[in-house]
Amino acid sequence: MRGLQSGIMAAALAAGLCGGASAGAQSMAPMAAPAATAASEPAKTFDQALSETEKLMVGVAEKMPADKYSFAPTAGEFKGVRTFAEQVDHIIVANYRFYSGFGIDKPTVDVAALGKLTSKDEIVKALKDSFGYAHKATLSITPENAYQPITMFGHTGSRAAIAVHAVGHTEDIYGQLVEYLRMNGLVPPASEPRK
């Protein structure tokens, strides 16, 4: 009985979060299916998530001083981790590799060389460019192709799954870079007080 009550409460919460009326004002009837959407809706949804992640990642890349791009934590469990520059380079390369399977133009840059950049100015520019490429790919997602299988790095997935994974991967690295900033006495842009 307790499991059923928890399930009902979770469903009620989900209905409220999805724009439905509060559970107290509405019966527990199933929610109506959403109306058909325009072909661009998946692209807009995935692109919005990408934009939010891009803002976070570019923010930390711009915030870290150039002379700290070689910083890497060394104490304890941090021994052997990537430098700040290597972490950002990793995202640049990942953006091109994740999104290159979407059927858009192949990258016009030497992706492997981008993984070896060390200059802050070059890295920030390359990061922004890689997100430009990612946006172009994301905006190509339609209801018809979102779940069609595509192969990337020998694995089969879909544009929707890759777009979700790419954003999650970037946010994982972003979380690590927040720690790098704080270890250098810097407040990440997303944590700065609003003016």
XYZ file of N, CA and C in Angstrom:
585
model
N 0.833 -1.194 0.000
C 0.000 0.000 0.000
C 0.873 1.251 0.000
N 1.943 1.237 0.799
C 2.822 2.398 0.873
C 3.440 2.678 -0.487
N 3.850 1.615 -1.240
C 4.424 1.780 -2.575
C 3.427 2.411 -3.521
N 2.149 1.999 -3.426
C 1.111 2.576 -4.280
C 0.912 4.049 -3.958
N 0.902 4.397 -2.667
C 0.754 5.803 -2.280
C 1.924 6.627 -2.803
N 3.133 6.077 -2.706
C 4.308 6.792 -3.221
C 4.188 6.999 -4.708
N 3.714 5.958 -5.418
C 3.543 6.067 -6.871
C 2.513 7.120 -7.237
N 1.414 7.177 -6.494
C 0.378 8.183 -6.745
C 0.929 9.579 -6.483
N 1.677 9.718 -5.383
C 2.254 11.035 -5.084
C 3.248 11.449 -6.161
N 4.056 10.503 -6.651
C 5.022 10.820 -7.707
C 4.298 11.229 -8.978
N 3.206 10.529 -9.306
C 2.433 10.875 -10.502
C 1.808 12.259 -10.349
N 1.321 12.558 -9.149
C 0.730 13.873 -8.916
C 1.779 14.966 -9.042
N 2.952 14.718 -8.485
C 4.034 15.696 -8.592
C 4.426 15.895 -10.045
N 4.541 14.788 -10.791
C 4.900 14.890 -12.207
C 3.853 15.689 -12.971
N 2.583 15.471 -12.662
C 1.522 16.218 -13.341
C 1.649 17.703 -13.044
N 1.963 18.032 -11.790
C 2.132 19.439 -11.436
C 3.333 20.057 -12.121
N 4.436 19.301 -12.211
C 5.641 19.815 -12.851
C 5.471 19.927 -14.356
N 4.576 19.128 -14.918
C 4.373 19.154 -16.368
C 3.311 20.162 -16.773
N 2.922 21.003 -15.878
C 1.986 22.054 -16.235
C 0.538 21.724 -15.907
N 0.288 20.576 -15.313
C -1.068 20.218 -14.945
C -1.488 20.963 -13.694
N -2.777 20.887 -13.367
C -3.278 21.523 -12.145
C -2.765 20.748 -10.945
N -2.817 21.349 -9.785
C -2.319 20.664 -8.589
C -3.150 19.421 -8.320
N -2.549 18.460 -7.648
C -3.210 17.191 -7.396
C -4.484 17.374 -6.591
N -4.500 18.345 -5.702
C -5.681 18.561 -4.887
C -6.853 19.110 -5.674
N -6.619 19.753 -6.776
C -7.686 20.370 -7.548
C -8.098 19.530 -8.737
N -7.456 18.400 -8.949
C -7.737 17.607 -10.133
C -7.767 16.147 -9.747
N -8.622 15.380 -10.402
C -8.651 13.949 -10.134
C -7.378 13.316 -10.677
N -7.180 12.085 -10.347
C -5.983 11.383 -10.791
C -6.183 10.773 -12.177
N -7.035 11.359 -12.990
C -7.264 10.875 -14.349
C -5.987 11.011 -15.155
N -5.777 10.113 -16.126
C -4.570 10.214 -16.947
C -4.498 11.558 -17.661
N -3.264 12.034 -17.817
C -3.075 13.308 -18.526
C -3.327 13.091 -20.008
N -3.883 14.093 -20.647
C -4.116 14.019 -22.085
C -2.780 14.022 -22.812
N -2.742 13.340 -23.946
C -1.520 13.332 -24.759
C -1.276 14.736 -25.291
N -0.021 15.143 -25.376
C 0.260 16.473 -25.906
C -0.142 16.574 -27.366
N -0.512 17.762 -27.756
C -0.893 17.995 -29.147
C 0.326 17.790 -30.040
N 0.075 17.475 -31.304
C 1.169 17.304 -32.265
C 1.967 18.599 -32.341
N 3.261 18.465 -32.465
C 4.124 19.636 -32.511
C 4.732 19.790 -33.889
N 5.246 20.971 -34.148
C 5.907 21.240 -35.419
C 7.181 20.407 -35.523
N 7.645 20.189 -36.734
C 8.818 19.350 -36.973
C 10.056 19.872 -36.262
N 10.107 21.147 -35.975
C 11.306 21.716 -35.361
C 11.334 21.567 -33.848
N 10.285 21.088 -33.228
C 10.240 21.037 -31.765
C 11.347 20.207 -31.129
N 11.667 19.001 -31.617
C 12.783 18.287 -30.980
C 14.077 19.090 -31.071
N 14.306 19.706 -32.209
C 15.527 20.493 -32.376
C 15.562 21.633 -31.367
N 14.464 22.318 -31.195
C 14.414 23.441 -30.249
C 14.665 22.971 -28.818
N 14.069 21.845 -28.457
C 14.221 21.320 -27.107
C 15.666 20.949 -26.814
N 16.272 20.163 -27.706
C 17.656 19.756 -27.503
C 18.605 20.948 -27.602
N 18.311 21.894 -28.487
C 19.188 23.042 -28.657
C 19.149 23.960 -27.436
N 18.012 24.064 -26.791
C 17.926 24.874 -25.570
C 18.817 24.285 -24.478
N 18.776 22.966 -24.323
C 19.640 22.317 -23.324
C 21.109 22.526 -23.675
N 21.436 22.424 -24.948
C 22.814 22.647 -25.393
C 23.242 24.080 -25.108
N 22.361 25.046 -25.362
C 22.687 26.456 -25.116
C 22.984 26.723 -23.650
N 22.198 26.120 -22.765
C 22.415 26.321 -21.336
C 23.757 25.729 -20.900
N 24.087 24.566 -21.425
C 25.362 23.934 -21.106
C 26.526 24.733 -21.688
N 26.343 25.225 -22.901
C 27.373 26.054 -23.543
C 27.676 27.285 -22.699
N 26.637 27.927 -22.199
C 26.834 29.128 -21.379
C 27.686 28.814 -20.152
N 27.408 27.697 -19.500
C 28.177 27.301 -18.322
C 29.632 27.026 -18.685
N 29.825 26.232 -19.747
C 31.179 25.805 -20.110
C 32.032 26.975 -20.596
N 31.458 27.805 -21.460
C 32.209 28.971 -21.946
C 32.491 29.925 -20.788
N 31.558 30.030 -19.860
C 31.746 30.905 -18.696
C 32.960 30.526 -17.870
N 33.130 29.214 -17.597
C 34.298 28.811 -16.795
C 35.585 28.941 -17.604
N 35.505 28.671 -18.908
C 36.703 28.791 -19.761
C 37.180 30.233 -19.822
N 36.239 31.166 -19.872
C 36.616 32.586 -19.917
C 37.069 33.095 -18.551
N 36.517 32.543 -17.492
C 36.829 33.019 -16.137
C 38.246 32.642 -15.694
N 38.694 31.450 -16.050
C 40.023 31.006 -15.600
C 41.100 31.861 -16.264
N 41.999 32.450 -15.480
C 43.087 33.251 -16.062
C 43.987 32.393 -16.956
N 44.551 33.010 -17.976
C 45.396 32.295 -18.938
C 46.544 31.570 -18.259
N 47.120 32.180 -17.223
C 48.272 31.547 -16.566
C 47.873 30.355 -15.694
N 46.573 30.101 -15.551
C 46.101 28.959 -14.766
C 45.574 27.830 -15.654
N 45.674 27.984 -16.969
C 45.191 26.932 -17.866
C 45.997 25.647 -17.729
N 47.192 25.739 -17.182
C 48.014 24.539 -16.975
C 47.764 23.918 -15.599
N 46.852 24.508 -14.820
C 46.570 24.012 -13.473
C 45.869 22.658 -13.513
N 46.305 21.780 -12.636
C 45.614 20.524 -12.361
C 45.803 20.213 -10.891
N 44.757 19.785 -10.201
C 44.927 19.371 -8.811
C 45.893 18.191 -8.748
N 46.670 18.113 -7.676
C 47.662 17.034 -7.578
C 47.560 16.239 -6.287
N 46.836 16.727 -5.311
C 46.797 16.064 -4.007
C 45.828 14.884 -4.006
N 46.219 13.829 -3.331
C 45.329 12.690 -3.089
C 44.743 12.082 -4.340
N 43.431 11.977 -4.354
C 42.696 11.345 -5.453
C 42.791 12.114 -6.762
N 43.270 13.345 -6.731
C 43.369 14.148 -7.943
C 44.626 13.854 -8.760
N 45.559 13.135 -8.183
C 46.835 12.904 -8.866
C 46.605 12.308 -10.259
N 47.213 12.943 -11.263
C 47.131 12.438 -12.631
C 45.940 12.910 -13.439
N 45.115 13.820 -12.910
C 43.964 14.301 -13.673
C 44.411 15.304 -14.737
N 43.530 15.586 -15.661
C 43.822 16.531 -16.737
C 44.004 17.939 -16.193
N 44.778 18.732 -16.930
C 44.875 20.160 -16.622
C 43.575 20.834 -17.037
N 43.406 22.083 -16.620
C 42.231 22.843 -17.013
C 42.141 22.888 -18.539
N 43.251 23.212 -19.202
C 43.265 23.276 -20.674
C 42.874 21.940 -21.283
N 43.395 20.854 -20.745
C 43.078 19.530 -21.294
C 41.608 19.178 -21.114
N 41.020 19.606 -20.011
C 39.593 19.355 -19.794
C 38.741 20.090 -20.840
N 39.076 21.361 -21.080
C 38.306 22.129 -22.067
C 38.559 21.566 -23.468
N 39.815 21.235 -23.773
C 40.128 20.601 -25.065
C 39.296 19.330 -25.253
N 39.130 18.570 -24.179
C 38.354 17.331 -24.228
C 36.915 17.609 -24.681
N 36.326 18.674 -24.181
C 34.958 19.027 -24.584
C 34.920 19.478 -26.034
N 35.916 20.234 -26.464
C 35.980 20.676 -27.862
C 35.967 19.462 -28.786
N 36.856 18.520 -28.529
C 36.943 17.315 -29.358
C 35.651 16.511 -29.268
N 35.120 16.366 -28.066
C 33.880 15.601 -27.879
C 32.731 16.209 -28.662
N 32.610 17.536 -28.670
C 31.530 18.172 -29.430
C 31.593 17.776 -30.899
N 32.776 17.844 -31.485
C 32.889 17.467 -32.897
C 32.616 15.980 -33.105
N 33.117 15.161 -32.229
C 32.943 13.711 -32.420
C 31.509 13.266 -32.161
N 30.884 13.770 -31.106
C 29.505 13.378 -30.830
C 28.576 13.765 -31.976
N 28.712 14.979 -32.439
C 27.728 15.507 -33.386
C 28.053 15.236 -34.853
N 29.235 14.712 -35.149
C 29.601 14.487 -36.550
C 28.785 13.380 -37.203
N 28.131 12.550 -36.420
C 27.308 11.476 -36.971
C 25.890 11.880 -37.320
N 25.559 13.162 -37.180
C 24.185 13.605 -37.397
C 23.843 13.830 -38.871
N 24.803 13.623 -39.754
C 24.521 13.786 -41.174
C 24.710 15.197 -41.680
N 25.307 16.061 -40.878
C 25.613 17.412 -41.353
C 27.028 17.381 -41.926
N 27.520 18.515 -42.368
C 28.876 18.576 -42.914
C 29.885 18.098 -41.878
N 30.892 17.394 -42.352
C 31.968 16.959 -41.459
C 32.738 18.185 -40.970
N 33.375 18.114 -39.818
C 34.153 19.258 -39.312
C 35.223 19.678 -40.322
N 35.420 20.975 -40.441
C 36.428 21.504 -41.362
C 37.734 21.809 -40.635
N 37.842 21.379 -39.405
C 39.044 21.611 -38.591
C 39.697 20.277 -38.292
N 40.964 20.322 -37.907
C 41.682 19.125 -37.489
C 41.310 18.859 -36.029
N 40.344 17.989 -35.833
C 39.805 17.740 -34.495
C 40.891 17.218 -33.548
N 41.746 16.338 -34.015
C 42.809 15.801 -33.154
C 43.731 16.912 -32.661
N 44.046 17.878 -33.539
C 44.921 18.991 -33.154
C 44.254 19.869 -32.099
N 42.923 19.978 -32.153
C 42.206 20.791 -31.166
C 42.357 20.215 -29.764
N 42.587 18.941 -29.674
C 42.764 18.299 -28.372
C 44.108 18.580 -27.735
N 44.952 19.359 -28.432
C 46.291 19.648 -27.910
C 46.533 21.143 -27.724
N 45.480 21.945 -27.801
C 45.645 23.389 -27.632
C 46.034 23.707 -26.186
N 46.822 24.764 -26.003
C 47.226 25.170 -24.648
C 46.944 26.640 -24.363
N 46.837 27.480 -25.378
C 46.611 28.911 -25.201
C 45.143 29.187 -24.882
N 44.905 29.992 -23.862
C 43.524 30.312 -23.482
C 42.747 30.888 -24.650
N 43.306 31.860 -25.367
C 42.574 32.490 -26.468
C 42.194 31.466 -27.536
N 43.128 30.584 -27.885
C 42.839 29.560 -28.891
C 41.784 28.578 -28.383
N 41.896 28.220 -27.133
C 40.957 27.250 -26.564
C 39.548 27.831 -26.494
N 39.411 29.055 -26.008
C 38.076 29.653 -25.898
C 37.446 29.790 -27.282
N 38.211 30.217 -28.273
C 37.681 30.332 -29.638
C 37.259 28.958 -30.161
N 38.130 27.963 -29.986
C 37.816 26.614 -30.459
C 36.599 26.037 -29.734
N 36.455 26.349 -28.440
C 35.296 25.877 -27.677
C 34.008 26.462 -28.256
N 34.018 27.771 -28.487
C 32.834 28.420 -29.064
C 32.520 27.856 -30.442
N 33.550 27.654 -31.260
C 33.346 27.081 -32.598
C 32.758 25.676 -32.510
N 33.232 24.880 -31.541
C 32.727 23.505 -31.405
C 31.253 23.507 -31.004
N 30.869 24.472 -30.180
C 29.451 24.574 -29.839
C 28.634 25.044 -31.037
N 29.215 25.886 -31.888
C 28.530 26.271 -33.129
C 28.235 25.045 -33.979
N 29.211 24.163 -34.084
C 29.032 22.911 -34.829
C 27.952 22.052 -34.165
N 27.992 21.976 -32.839
C 27.008 21.180 -32.104
C 25.595 21.727 -32.300
N 25.458 23.047 -32.317
C 24.130 23.644 -32.548
C 23.617 23.298 -33.943
N 24.484 23.369 -34.935
C 24.070 23.046 -36.304
C 23.536 21.611 -36.373
N 24.241 20.694 -35.719
C 23.796 19.301 -35.700
C 22.490 19.149 -34.929
N 22.412 19.773 -33.771
C 21.216 19.656 -32.933
C 19.982 20.193 -33.657
N 20.150 21.276 -34.384
C 19.020 21.867 -35.096
C 18.571 21.027 -36.288
N 19.308 19.956 -36.586
C 18.901 19.058 -37.670
C 18.012 17.918 -37.159
N 17.764 17.873 -35.853
C 16.926 16.807 -35.285
C 15.458 17.092 -35.590
N 14.780 16.093 -36.115
C 13.354 16.193 -36.430
C 12.619 15.026 -35.768
N 11.278 15.073 -35.724
C 10.553 13.912 -35.202
C 10.851 12.647 -36.011
N 11.118 12.813 -37.298
C 11.361 11.656 -38.158
C 12.737 11.024 -37.927
N 13.758 11.837 -37.635
C 15.102 11.270 -37.518
C 15.621 11.179 -36.081
N 14.887 11.696 -35.113
C 15.385 11.761 -33.731
C 15.776 10.396 -33.176
N 15.041 9.356 -33.550
C 15.289 8.033 -32.979
C 15.758 7.016 -34.013
N 16.098 7.479 -35.209
C 16.683 6.578 -36.201
C 18.079 6.179 -35.729
N 18.445 4.914 -35.888
C 19.775 4.498 -35.441
C 20.887 5.118 -36.291
N 21.906 5.604 -35.628
C 23.118 6.066 -36.291
C 24.298 5.462 -35.546
N 25.401 5.303 -36.245
C 26.575 4.689 -35.629
C 27.644 5.739 -35.395
N 28.223 5.706 -34.195
C 29.272 6.644 -33.809
C 30.267 5.884 -32.955
N 31.540 5.932 -33.329
C 32.599 5.227 -32.601
C 32.293 3.736 -32.439
N 31.664 3.165 -33.452
C 31.357 1.737 -33.406
C 30.152 1.377 -32.568
N 29.455 2.376 -32.015
C 28.253 2.137 -31.211
C 27.039 2.694 -31.948
N 25.920 2.006 -31.825
C 24.694 2.473 -32.459
C 23.833 3.176 -31.426
N 23.319 4.322 -31.806
C 22.439 5.104 -30.941
C 21.499 5.912 -31.808
N 20.958 6.954 -31.255
C 20.075 7.847 -32.009
C 20.529 9.277 -31.783
N 20.079 10.187 -32.633
C 20.416 11.593 -32.459
C 19.953 12.091 -31.090
N 18.760 11.683 -30.694
C 18.230 12.118 -29.394
C 19.112 11.622 -28.257
N 19.497 10.349 -28.301
C 20.322 9.791 -27.230
C 21.701 10.445 -27.200
N 22.282 10.683 -28.366
C 23.603 11.304 -28.421
C 23.531 12.745 -27.917
N 22.482 13.476 -28.297
C 22.338 14.864 -27.845
C 22.231 14.928 -26.322
N 21.476 14.020 -25.730
C 21.340 13.981 -24.274
C 22.674 13.609 -23.633
N 23.326 12.597 -24.181
C 24.617 12.169 -23.623
C 25.657 13.282 -23.724
N 25.700 13.973 -24.847
C 26.696 15.040 -25.045
C 26.516 16.160 -24.029
N 25.283 16.551 -23.777
C 25.024 17.602 -22.788
C 25.425 17.114 -21.390
N 25.066 15.881 -21.058
C 25.435 15.333 -19.752
C 26.937 15.228 -19.584
N 27.615 14.827 -20.625
C 29.078 14.713 -20.584
C 29.710 16.079 -20.352
N 29.233 17.094 -21.055
C 29.774 18.445 -20.882
C 29.522 18.943 -19.465
N 28.340 18.676 -18.931
C 28.044 19.127 -17.572
C 28.903 18.398 -16.539
N 29.268 17.153 -16.808
C 30.177 16.431 -15.918
C 31.535 17.137 -15.882
N 32.072 17.455 -17.046
C 33.372 18.142 -17.093
C 33.240 19.544 -16.496
N 32.137 20.220 -16.771
C 31.897 21.547 -16.190
C 31.978 21.479 -14.662
N 31.348 20.467 -14.067
C 31.374 20.324 -12.614
C 32.789 20.170 -12.083
N 33.616 19.455 -12.823
C 35.013 19.313 -12.420
C 35.745 20.654 -12.513
N 35.465 21.401 -13.580
C 36.149 22.682 -13.777
C 35.717 23.730 -12.759
N 34.514 23.616 -12.244
C 34.082 24.494 -11.152
C 35.033 24.310 -9.967
N 35.393 23.065 -9.685
C 36.334 22.799 -8.590
C 37.705 23.396 -8.896
N 38.144 23.313 -10.135
C 39.434 23.895 -10.515
C 39.427 25.401 -10.254
N 38.333 26.065 -10.613
C 38.230 27.504 -10.359
C 38.299 27.785 -8.861
N 37.507 27.064 -8.098
C 37.449 27.318 -6.655
C 38.781 27.042 -5.984
N 39.517 26.045 -6.458
C 40.846 25.767 -5.901
C 41.817 26.915 -6.173
N 41.468 27.761 -7.120
C 42.295 28.924 -7.441
C 41.675 30.222 -6.931
N 40.732 30.096 -5.995
C 40.130 31.262 -5.364
C 39.167 32.027 -6.251
N 38.613 31.362 -7.275
C 37.703 32.023 -8.211
C 36.287 31.498 -8.044
N 35.321 32.397 -8.149
C 33.917 32.017 -8.075
C 33.430 31.751 -9.498
N 32.881 30.570 -9.766
C 32.369 30.293 -11.111
C 31.278 31.293 -11.489
N 31.202 31.698 -12.758
C 30.226 32.700 -13.168
C 28.790 32.373 -12.756
N 28.394 31.108 -12.832
C 27.020 30.745 -12.480
C 26.737 30.905 -10.985
N 27.787 30.998 -10.162
C 27.628 31.157 -8.713
C 27.811 32.587 -8.243
N 28.148 33.478 -9.157
C 28.342 34.877 -8.765
C 27.003 35.498 -8.395
N 27.006 36.429 -7.426
C 25.751 37.077 -7.048
C 25.178 37.845 -8.234
N 23.876 37.810 -8.351
C 23.217 38.548 -9.437
C 23.262 40.033 -9.134
N 23.457 40.795 -10.175
C 23.537 42.258 -9.997
C 22.204 42.900 -10.233
